[in-house]
Short mmCIF file of N, CA and C in Angstrom, two decimals:
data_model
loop_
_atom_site.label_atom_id
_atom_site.label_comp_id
_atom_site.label_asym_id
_atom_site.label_seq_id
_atom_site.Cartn_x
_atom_site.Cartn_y
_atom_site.Cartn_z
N UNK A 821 81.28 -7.68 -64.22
CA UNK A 821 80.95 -8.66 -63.20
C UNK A 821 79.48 -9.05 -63.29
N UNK A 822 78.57 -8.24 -63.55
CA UNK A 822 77.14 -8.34 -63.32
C UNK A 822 76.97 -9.05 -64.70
N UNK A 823 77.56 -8.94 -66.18
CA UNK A 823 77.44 -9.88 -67.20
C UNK A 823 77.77 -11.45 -67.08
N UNK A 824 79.27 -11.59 -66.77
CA UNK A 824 79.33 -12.75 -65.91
C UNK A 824 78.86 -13.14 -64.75
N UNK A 825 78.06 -12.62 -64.11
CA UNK A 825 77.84 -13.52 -62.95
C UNK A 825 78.51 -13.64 -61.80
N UNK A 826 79.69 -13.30 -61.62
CA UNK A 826 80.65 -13.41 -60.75
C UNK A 826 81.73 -12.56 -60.72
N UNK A 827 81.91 -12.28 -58.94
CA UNK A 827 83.50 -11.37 -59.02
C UNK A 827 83.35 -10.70 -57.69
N UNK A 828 84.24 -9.89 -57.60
CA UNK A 828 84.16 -9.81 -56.00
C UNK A 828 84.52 -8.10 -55.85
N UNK A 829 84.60 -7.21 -54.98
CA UNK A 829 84.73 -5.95 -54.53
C UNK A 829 85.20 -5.68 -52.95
N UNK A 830 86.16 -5.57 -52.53
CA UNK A 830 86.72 -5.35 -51.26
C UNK A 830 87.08 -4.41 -51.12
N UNK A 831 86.60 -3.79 -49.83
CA UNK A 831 86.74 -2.59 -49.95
C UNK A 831 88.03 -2.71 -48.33
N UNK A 832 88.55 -1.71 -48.26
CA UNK A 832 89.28 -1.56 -46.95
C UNK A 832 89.10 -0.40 -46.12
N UNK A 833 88.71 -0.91 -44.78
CA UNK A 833 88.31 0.28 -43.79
C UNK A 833 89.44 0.78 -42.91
N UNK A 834 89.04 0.62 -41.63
CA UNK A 834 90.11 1.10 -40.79
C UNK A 834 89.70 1.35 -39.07
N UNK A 835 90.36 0.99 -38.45
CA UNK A 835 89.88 0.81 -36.80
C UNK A 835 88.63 2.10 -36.96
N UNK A 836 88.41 3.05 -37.73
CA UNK A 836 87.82 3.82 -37.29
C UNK A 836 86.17 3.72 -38.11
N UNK A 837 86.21 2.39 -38.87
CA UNK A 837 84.75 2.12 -39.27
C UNK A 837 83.97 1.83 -38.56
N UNK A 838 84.77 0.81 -37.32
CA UNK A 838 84.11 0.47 -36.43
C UNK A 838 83.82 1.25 -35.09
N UNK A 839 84.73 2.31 -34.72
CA UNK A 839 85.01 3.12 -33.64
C UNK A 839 85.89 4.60 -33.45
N UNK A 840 84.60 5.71 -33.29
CA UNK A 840 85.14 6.92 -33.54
C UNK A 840 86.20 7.31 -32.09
N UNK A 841 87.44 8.11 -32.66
CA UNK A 841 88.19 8.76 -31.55
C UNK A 841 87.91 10.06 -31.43
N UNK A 842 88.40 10.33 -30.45
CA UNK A 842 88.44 12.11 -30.27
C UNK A 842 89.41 12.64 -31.19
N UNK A 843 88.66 13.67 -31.89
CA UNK A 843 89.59 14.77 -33.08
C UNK A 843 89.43 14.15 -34.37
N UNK A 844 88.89 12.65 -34.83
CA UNK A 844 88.93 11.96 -36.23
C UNK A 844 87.42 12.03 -36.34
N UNK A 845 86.55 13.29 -35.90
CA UNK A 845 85.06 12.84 -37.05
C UNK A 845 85.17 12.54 -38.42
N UNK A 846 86.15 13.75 -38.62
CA UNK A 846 85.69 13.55 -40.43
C UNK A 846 85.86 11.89 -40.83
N UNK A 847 87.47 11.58 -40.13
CA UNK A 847 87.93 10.25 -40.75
C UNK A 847 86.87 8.89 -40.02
N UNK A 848 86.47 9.34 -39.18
CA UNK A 848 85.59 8.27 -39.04
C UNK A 848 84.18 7.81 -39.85
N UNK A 849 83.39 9.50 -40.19
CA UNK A 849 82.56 9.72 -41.17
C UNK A 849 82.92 9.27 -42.07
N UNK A 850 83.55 9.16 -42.93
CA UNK A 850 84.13 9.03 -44.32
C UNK A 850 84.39 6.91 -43.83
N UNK A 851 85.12 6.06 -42.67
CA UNK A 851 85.08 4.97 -42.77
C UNK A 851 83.94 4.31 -42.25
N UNK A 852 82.92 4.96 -41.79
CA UNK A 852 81.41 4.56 -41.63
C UNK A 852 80.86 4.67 -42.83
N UNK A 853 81.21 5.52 -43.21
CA UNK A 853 80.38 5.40 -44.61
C UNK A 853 80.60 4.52 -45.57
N UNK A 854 81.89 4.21 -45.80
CA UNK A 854 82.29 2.96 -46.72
C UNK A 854 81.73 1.85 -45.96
N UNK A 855 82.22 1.77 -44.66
CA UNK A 855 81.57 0.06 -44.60
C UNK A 855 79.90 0.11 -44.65
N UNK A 856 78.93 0.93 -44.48
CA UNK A 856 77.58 1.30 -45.16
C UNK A 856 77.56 0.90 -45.92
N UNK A 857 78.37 1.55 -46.81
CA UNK A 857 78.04 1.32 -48.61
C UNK A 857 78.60 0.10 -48.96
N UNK A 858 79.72 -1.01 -48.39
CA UNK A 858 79.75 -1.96 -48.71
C UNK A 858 78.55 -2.90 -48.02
N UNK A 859 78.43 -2.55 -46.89
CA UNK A 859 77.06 -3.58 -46.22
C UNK A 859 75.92 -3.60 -47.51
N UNK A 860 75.28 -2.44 -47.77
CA UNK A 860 74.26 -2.13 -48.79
C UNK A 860 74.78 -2.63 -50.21
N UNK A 861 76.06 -2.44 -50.91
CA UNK A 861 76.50 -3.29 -51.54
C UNK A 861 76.36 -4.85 -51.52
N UNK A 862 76.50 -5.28 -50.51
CA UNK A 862 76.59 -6.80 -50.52
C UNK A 862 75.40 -7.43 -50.48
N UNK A 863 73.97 -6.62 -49.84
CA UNK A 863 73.10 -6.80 -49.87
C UNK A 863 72.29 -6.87 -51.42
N UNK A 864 73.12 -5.94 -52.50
CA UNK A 864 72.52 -5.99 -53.49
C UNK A 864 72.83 -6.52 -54.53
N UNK A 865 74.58 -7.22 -54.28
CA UNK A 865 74.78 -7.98 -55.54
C UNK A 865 75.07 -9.22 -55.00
N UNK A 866 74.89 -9.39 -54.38
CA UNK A 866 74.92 -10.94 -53.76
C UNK A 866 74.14 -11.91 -54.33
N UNK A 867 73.23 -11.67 -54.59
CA UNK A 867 71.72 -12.00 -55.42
C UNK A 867 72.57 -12.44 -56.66
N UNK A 868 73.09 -11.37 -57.50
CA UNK A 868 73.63 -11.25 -59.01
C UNK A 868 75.62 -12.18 -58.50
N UNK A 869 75.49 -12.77 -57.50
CA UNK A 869 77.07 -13.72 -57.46
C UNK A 869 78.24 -12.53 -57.40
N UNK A 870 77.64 -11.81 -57.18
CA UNK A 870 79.20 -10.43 -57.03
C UNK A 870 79.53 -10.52 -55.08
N UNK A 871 80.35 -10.99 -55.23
CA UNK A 871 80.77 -11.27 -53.13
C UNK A 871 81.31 -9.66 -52.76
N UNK A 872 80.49 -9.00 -51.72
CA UNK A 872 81.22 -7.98 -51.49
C UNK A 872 81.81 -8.03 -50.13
N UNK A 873 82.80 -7.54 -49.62
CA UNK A 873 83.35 -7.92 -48.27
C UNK A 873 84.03 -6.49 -48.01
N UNK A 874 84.27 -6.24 -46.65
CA UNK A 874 84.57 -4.87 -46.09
C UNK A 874 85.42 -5.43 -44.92
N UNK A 875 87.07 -5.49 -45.26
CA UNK A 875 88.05 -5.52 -44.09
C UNK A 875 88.67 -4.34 -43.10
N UNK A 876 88.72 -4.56 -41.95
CA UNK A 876 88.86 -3.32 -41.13
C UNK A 876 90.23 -3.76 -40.74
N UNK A 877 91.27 -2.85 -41.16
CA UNK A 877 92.48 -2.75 -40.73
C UNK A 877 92.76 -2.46 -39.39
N UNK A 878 92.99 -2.94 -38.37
CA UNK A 878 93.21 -2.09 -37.13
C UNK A 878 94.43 -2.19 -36.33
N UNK A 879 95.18 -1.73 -36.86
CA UNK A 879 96.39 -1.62 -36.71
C UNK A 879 97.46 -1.17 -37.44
N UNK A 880 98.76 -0.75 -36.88
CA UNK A 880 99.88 -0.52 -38.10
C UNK A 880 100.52 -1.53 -38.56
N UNK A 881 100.83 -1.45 -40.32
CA UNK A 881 101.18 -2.01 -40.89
C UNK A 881 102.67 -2.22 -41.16
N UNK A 882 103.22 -3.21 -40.99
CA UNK A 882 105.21 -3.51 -40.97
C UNK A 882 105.44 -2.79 -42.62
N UNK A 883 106.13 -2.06 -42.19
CA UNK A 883 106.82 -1.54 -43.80
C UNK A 883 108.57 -1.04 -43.38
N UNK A 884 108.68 -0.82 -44.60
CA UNK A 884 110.47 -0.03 -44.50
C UNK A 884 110.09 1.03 -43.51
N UNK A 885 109.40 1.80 -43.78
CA UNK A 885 109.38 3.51 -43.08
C UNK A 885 108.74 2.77 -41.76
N UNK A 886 108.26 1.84 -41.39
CA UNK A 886 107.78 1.16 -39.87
C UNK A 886 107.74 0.10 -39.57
N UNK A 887 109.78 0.12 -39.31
CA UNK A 887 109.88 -1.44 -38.67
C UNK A 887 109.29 -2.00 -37.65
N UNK A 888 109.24 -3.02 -37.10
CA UNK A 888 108.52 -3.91 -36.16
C UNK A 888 109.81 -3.59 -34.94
N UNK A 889 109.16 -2.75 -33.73
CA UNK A 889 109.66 -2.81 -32.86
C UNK A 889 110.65 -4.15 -32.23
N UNK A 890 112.11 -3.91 -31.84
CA UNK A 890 112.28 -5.12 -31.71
C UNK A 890 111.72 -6.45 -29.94
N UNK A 891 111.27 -5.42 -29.26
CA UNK A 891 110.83 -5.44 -28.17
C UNK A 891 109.27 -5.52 -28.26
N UNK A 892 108.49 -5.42 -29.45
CA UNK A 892 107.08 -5.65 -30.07
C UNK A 892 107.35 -6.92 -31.15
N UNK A 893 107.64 -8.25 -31.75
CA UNK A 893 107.70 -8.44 -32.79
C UNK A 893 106.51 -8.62 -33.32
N UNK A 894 104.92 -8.80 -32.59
CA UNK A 894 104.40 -9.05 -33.54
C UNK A 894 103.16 -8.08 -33.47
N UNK A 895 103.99 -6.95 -32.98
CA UNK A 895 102.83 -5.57 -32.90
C UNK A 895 102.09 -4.80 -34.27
N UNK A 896 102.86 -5.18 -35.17
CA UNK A 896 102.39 -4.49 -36.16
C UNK A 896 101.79 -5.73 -37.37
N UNK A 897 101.25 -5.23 -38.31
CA UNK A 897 100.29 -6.14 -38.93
C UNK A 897 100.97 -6.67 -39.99
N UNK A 898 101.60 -8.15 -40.15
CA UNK A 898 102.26 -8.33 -41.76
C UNK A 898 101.59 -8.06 -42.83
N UNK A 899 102.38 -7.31 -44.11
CA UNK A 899 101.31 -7.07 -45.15
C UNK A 899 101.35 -8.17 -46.27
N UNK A 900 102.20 -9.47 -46.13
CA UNK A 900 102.35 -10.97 -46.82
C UNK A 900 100.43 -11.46 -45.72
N UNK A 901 100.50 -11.35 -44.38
CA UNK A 901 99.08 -11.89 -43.93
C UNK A 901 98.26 -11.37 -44.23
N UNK A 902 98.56 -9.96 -44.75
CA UNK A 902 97.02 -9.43 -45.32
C UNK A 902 96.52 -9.96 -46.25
N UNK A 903 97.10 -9.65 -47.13
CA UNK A 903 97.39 -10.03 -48.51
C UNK A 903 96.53 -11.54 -48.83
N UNK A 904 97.59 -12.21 -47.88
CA UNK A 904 96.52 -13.79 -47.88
C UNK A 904 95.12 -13.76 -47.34
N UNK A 905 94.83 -13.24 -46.30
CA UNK A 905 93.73 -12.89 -45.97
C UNK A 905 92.62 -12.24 -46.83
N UNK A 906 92.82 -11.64 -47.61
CA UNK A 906 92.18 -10.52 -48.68
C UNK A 906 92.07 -12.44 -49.49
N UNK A 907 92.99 -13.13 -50.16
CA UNK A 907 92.82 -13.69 -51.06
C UNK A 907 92.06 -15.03 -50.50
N UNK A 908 92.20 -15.35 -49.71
CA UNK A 908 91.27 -16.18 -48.90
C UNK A 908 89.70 -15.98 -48.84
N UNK A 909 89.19 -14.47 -48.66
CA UNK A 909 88.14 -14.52 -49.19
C UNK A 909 87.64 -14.16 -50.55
N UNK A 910 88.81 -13.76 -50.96
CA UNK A 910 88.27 -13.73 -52.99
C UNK A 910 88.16 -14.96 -52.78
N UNK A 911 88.50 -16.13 -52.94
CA UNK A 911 88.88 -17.39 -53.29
C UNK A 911 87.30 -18.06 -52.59
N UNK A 912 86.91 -18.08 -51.46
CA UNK A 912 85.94 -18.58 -50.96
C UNK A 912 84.89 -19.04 -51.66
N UNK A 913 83.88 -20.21 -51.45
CA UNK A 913 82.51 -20.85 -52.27
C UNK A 913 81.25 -19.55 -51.88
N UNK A 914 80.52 -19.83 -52.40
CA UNK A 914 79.59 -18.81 -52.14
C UNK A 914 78.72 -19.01 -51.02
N UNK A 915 78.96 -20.22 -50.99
CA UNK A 915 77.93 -21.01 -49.94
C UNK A 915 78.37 -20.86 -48.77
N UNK A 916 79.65 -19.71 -48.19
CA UNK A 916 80.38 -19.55 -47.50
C UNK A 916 81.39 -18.33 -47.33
N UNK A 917 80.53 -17.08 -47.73
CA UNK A 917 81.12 -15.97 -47.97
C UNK A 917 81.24 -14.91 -46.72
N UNK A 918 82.15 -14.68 -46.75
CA UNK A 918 82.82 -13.36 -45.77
C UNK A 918 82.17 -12.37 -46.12
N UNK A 919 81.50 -11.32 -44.86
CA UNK A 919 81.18 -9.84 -45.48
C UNK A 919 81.81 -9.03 -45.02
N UNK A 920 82.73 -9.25 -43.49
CA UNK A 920 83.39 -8.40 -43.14
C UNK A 920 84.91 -9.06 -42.30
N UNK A 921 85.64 -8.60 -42.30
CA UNK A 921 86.81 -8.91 -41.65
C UNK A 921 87.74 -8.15 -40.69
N UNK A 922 88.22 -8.56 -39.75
CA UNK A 922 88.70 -7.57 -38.59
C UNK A 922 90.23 -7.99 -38.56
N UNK A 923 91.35 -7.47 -38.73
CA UNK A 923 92.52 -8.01 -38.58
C UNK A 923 93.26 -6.82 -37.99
N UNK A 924 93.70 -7.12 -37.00
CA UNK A 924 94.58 -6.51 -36.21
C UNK A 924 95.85 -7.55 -35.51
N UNK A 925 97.07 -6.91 -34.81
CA UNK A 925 98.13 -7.61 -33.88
C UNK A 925 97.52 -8.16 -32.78
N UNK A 926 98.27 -9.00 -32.33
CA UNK A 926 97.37 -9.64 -31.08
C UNK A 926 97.91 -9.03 -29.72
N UNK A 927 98.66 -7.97 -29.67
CA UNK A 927 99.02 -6.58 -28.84
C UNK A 927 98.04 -5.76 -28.54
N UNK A 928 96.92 -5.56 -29.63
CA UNK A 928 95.92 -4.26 -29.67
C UNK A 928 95.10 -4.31 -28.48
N UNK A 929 95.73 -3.28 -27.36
CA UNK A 929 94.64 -2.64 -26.64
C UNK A 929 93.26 -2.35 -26.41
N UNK A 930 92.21 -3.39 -26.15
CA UNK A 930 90.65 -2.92 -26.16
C UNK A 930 90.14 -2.06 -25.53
#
């Protein structure tokens, strides 16, 4: 990336980069620290055209093993919207770059 000039690094966090619970230090330590190291990342290749971006998952994700409640349908997070989301900001001009992203259900409890 740094020979060409361009390319991108996404990293993925988790409700807990942004906000520690009771009983998850470690796991919160460990997703503070990535979005750190992507902040400081982005700060340093941004310069050199490398886009770095840090998405925070906050929520559960629809899979086989965790259907979508049928009394919730849109409680859990599609992983076709992630997906686009993630590629939406690969795809982005530079003149217009994402560093961080928050995607959660529009259910989630503040």
């Amino acid at each position: 990336m740094l020979e060409a000039g361009h390319g991108a690094i996404l990293f993925t966090g988790a409700s807990a980069s942004v906000k520690g619970y009771a009983e998850s230090a470690a796991f919160a330590m460990g997703k503070f620290a990535l979005r750190g190291l992507a902040q400081s990342m982005a700060r340093e290749l941004a310069p050199k055209g490398i886009h770095v971006a840090h998405f925070v998952i906050d929520g559960g994700i629809r899979s086989a093993a965790r259907p979508v409640p049928p009394d919730a349908p849109d409680s859990l997070l599609d992983p076709e919207a992630i997906a686009e989301t993630y590629l939406h900001v690969l795809h982005q001009p530079r003149s217009a770059w994402t560093w961080e992203v928050e995607l959660r259900p529009w259910v989630e409890r503040f």
